[in-house]
Coordinates of C-alpha atoms in Angstrom, one line a residue:
X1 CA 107.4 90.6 97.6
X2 CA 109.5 94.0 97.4
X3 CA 108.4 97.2 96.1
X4 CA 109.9 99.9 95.2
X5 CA 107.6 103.7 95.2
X6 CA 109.3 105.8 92.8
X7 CA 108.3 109.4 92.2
X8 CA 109.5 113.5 92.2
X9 CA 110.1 115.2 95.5
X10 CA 106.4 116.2 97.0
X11 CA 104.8 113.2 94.8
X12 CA 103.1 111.2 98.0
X13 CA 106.0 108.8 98.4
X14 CA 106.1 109.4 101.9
X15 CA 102.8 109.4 103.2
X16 CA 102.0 106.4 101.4
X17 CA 104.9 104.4 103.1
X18 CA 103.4 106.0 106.5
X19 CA 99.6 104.6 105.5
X20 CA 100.9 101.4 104.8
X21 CA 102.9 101.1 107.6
X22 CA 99.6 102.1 110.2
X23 CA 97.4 99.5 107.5
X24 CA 100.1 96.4 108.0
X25 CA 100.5 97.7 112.2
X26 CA 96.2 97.6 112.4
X27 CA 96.6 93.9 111.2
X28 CA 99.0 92.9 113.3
X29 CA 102.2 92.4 110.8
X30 CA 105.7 93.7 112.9
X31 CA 107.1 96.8 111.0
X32 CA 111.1 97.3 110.9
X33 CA 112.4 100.1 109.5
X34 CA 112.3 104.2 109.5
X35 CA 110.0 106.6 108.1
X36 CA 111.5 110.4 107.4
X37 CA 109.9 113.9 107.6
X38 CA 109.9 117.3 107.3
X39 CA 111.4 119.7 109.8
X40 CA 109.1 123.1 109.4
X41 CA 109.1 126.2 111.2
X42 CA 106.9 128.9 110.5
X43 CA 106.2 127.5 106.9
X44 CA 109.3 127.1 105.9
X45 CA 111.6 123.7 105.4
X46 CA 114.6 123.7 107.5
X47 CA 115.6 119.8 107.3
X48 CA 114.4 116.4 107.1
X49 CA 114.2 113.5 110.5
X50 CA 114.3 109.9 110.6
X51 CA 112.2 108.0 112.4
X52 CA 112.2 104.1 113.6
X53 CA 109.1 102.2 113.4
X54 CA 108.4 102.0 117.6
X55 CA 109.0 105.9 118.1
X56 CA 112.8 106.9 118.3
X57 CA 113.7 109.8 116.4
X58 CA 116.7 111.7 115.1
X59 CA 117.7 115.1 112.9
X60 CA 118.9 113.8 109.7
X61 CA 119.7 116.8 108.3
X62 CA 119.2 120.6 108.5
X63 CA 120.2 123.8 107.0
X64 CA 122.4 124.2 110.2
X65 CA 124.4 121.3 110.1
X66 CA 128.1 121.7 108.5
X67 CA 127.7 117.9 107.0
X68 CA 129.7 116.7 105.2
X69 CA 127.8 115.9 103.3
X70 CA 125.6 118.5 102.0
X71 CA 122.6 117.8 99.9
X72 CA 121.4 121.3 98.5
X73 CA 121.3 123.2 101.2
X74 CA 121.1 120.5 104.0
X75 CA 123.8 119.5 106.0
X76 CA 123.5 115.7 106.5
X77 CA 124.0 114.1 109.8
X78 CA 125.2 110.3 108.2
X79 CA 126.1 109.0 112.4
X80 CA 122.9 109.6 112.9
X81 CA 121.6 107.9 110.5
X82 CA 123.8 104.8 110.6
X83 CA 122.8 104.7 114.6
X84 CA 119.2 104.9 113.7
X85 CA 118.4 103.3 110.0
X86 CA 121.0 100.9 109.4
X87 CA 120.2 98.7 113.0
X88 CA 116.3 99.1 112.0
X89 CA 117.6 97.3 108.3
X90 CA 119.9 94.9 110.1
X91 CA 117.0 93.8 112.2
X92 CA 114.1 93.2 109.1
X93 CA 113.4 89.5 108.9
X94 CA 110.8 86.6 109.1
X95 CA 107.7 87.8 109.6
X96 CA 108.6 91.5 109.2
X97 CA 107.6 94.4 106.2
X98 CA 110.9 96.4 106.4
X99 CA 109.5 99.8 105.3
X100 CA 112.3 102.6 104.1
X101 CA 111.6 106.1 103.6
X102 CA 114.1 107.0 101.6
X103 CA 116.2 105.9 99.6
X104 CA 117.8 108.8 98.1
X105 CA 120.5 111.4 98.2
X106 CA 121.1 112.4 102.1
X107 CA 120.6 108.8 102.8
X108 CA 123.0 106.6 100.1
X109 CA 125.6 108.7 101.0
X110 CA 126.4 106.7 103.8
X111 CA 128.3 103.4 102.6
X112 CA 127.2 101.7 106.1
X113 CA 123.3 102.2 105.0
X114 CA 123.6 101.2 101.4
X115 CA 125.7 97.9 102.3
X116 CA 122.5 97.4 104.7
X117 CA 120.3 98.1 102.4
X118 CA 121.9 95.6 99.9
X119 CA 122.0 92.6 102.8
X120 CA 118.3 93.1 103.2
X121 CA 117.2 92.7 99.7
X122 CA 119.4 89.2 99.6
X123 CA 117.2 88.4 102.6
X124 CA 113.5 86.7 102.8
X125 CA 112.1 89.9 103.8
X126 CA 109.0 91.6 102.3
X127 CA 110.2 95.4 101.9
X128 CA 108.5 98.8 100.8
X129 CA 110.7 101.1 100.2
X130 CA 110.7 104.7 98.2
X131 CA 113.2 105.7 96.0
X132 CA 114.5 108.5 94.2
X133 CA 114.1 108.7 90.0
X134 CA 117.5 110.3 90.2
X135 CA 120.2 107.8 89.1
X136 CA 122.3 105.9 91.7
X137 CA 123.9 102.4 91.0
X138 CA 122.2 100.5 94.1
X139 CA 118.7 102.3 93.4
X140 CA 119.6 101.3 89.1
X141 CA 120.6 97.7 90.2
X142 CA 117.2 97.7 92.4
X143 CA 115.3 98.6 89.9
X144 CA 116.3 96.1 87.2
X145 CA 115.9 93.3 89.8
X146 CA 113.5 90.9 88.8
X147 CA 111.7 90.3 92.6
X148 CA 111.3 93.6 93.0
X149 CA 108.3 95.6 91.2
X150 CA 108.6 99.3 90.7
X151 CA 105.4 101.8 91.2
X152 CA 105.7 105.2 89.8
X153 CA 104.1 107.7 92.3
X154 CA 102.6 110.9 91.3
X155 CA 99.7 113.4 93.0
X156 CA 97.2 112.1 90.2
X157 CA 97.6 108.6 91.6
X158 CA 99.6 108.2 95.3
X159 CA 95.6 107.9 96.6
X160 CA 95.5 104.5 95.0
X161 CA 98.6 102.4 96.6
X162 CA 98.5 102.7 100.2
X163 CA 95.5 99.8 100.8
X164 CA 96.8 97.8 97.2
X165 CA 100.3 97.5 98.5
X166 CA 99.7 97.1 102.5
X167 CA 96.6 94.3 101.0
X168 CA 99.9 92.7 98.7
X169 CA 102.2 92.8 101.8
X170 CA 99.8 91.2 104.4
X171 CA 98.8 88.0 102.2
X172 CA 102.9 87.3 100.7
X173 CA 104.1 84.1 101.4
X174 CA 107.9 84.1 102.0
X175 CA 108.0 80.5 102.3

């Protein structure tokens, strides 16, 4: 089973990949895969990290960083995600849930992720992953697939998904 959490910037996409993740963890299912978040200081939004599931973290991008590329005002640091997202996707299999948080912008502009990205959906692998509603041809081609179901996340109803999906995820079958 793969699902795909599709929503606006700010819509729950995030924390609800991060409450599944800690539901599938408390029932013993191995996570693979990265969560990202904010980088705040004093209130205000200065970048965005990435984080593999088993603790190591990196910047993925900042207002500081020269990129290229740049994603509004964000420089993105693409080596660092390659050395930290593309070996957690490499690494999803058997009895895994790959969880990926995100696929959007800062992160498909690396050709090394999306080619890793595209090599775990061929695989058996049960995958969660939130995507952007802006239009990209791996995230379009995702989409359409017919093994992969598509949720659309907003604030009026993110509250409902993370036990339904982390229940769907612990009782798949990939035989």
């Amino acid at each position: 089973m793969r699902f795909l959490l599709e929503g606006r910037p700010g819509s729950g996409k995030s924390t609800i990949a991060r409450h599944v993740a800690d539901r599938l963890r408390d029932d013993g299912i191995a996570i693979s895969g990265f969560v990202t978040e904010e980088i705040r200081e004093r209130g205000r939004r200065l970048g965005f990290s990435i984080e593999r599931f088993g603790g190591e973290r990196a910047v993925l991008a900042r207002v500081d960083l020269p990129g290229p590329p740049r994603v509004g005002r964000y420089g993105v640091d693409l080596e660092a995600l390659e050395r930290f997202a593309v070996p957690a996707l490499k690494e999803a299999g058997g009895p895994d849930v790959a969880i990926i948080d995100e696929l959007g912008k800062m992160e498909l502009a690396s050709g090394a992720f999306r080619d890793a990205v595209s090599a775990l959906f061929d695989r058996p692998v049960r995958v969660l992953a939130t995507v952007q509603t802006s239009a990209h041809p791996l995230t379009d081609a995702l989409k359409r697939r017919a093994d992969i179901e598509t949720f659309r996340v907003t604030t009026a109803n993110r509250d409902e998904f993370p036990q339904l999906l982390a229940a769907r995820l612990a009782s798949t079958d990939l035989d």
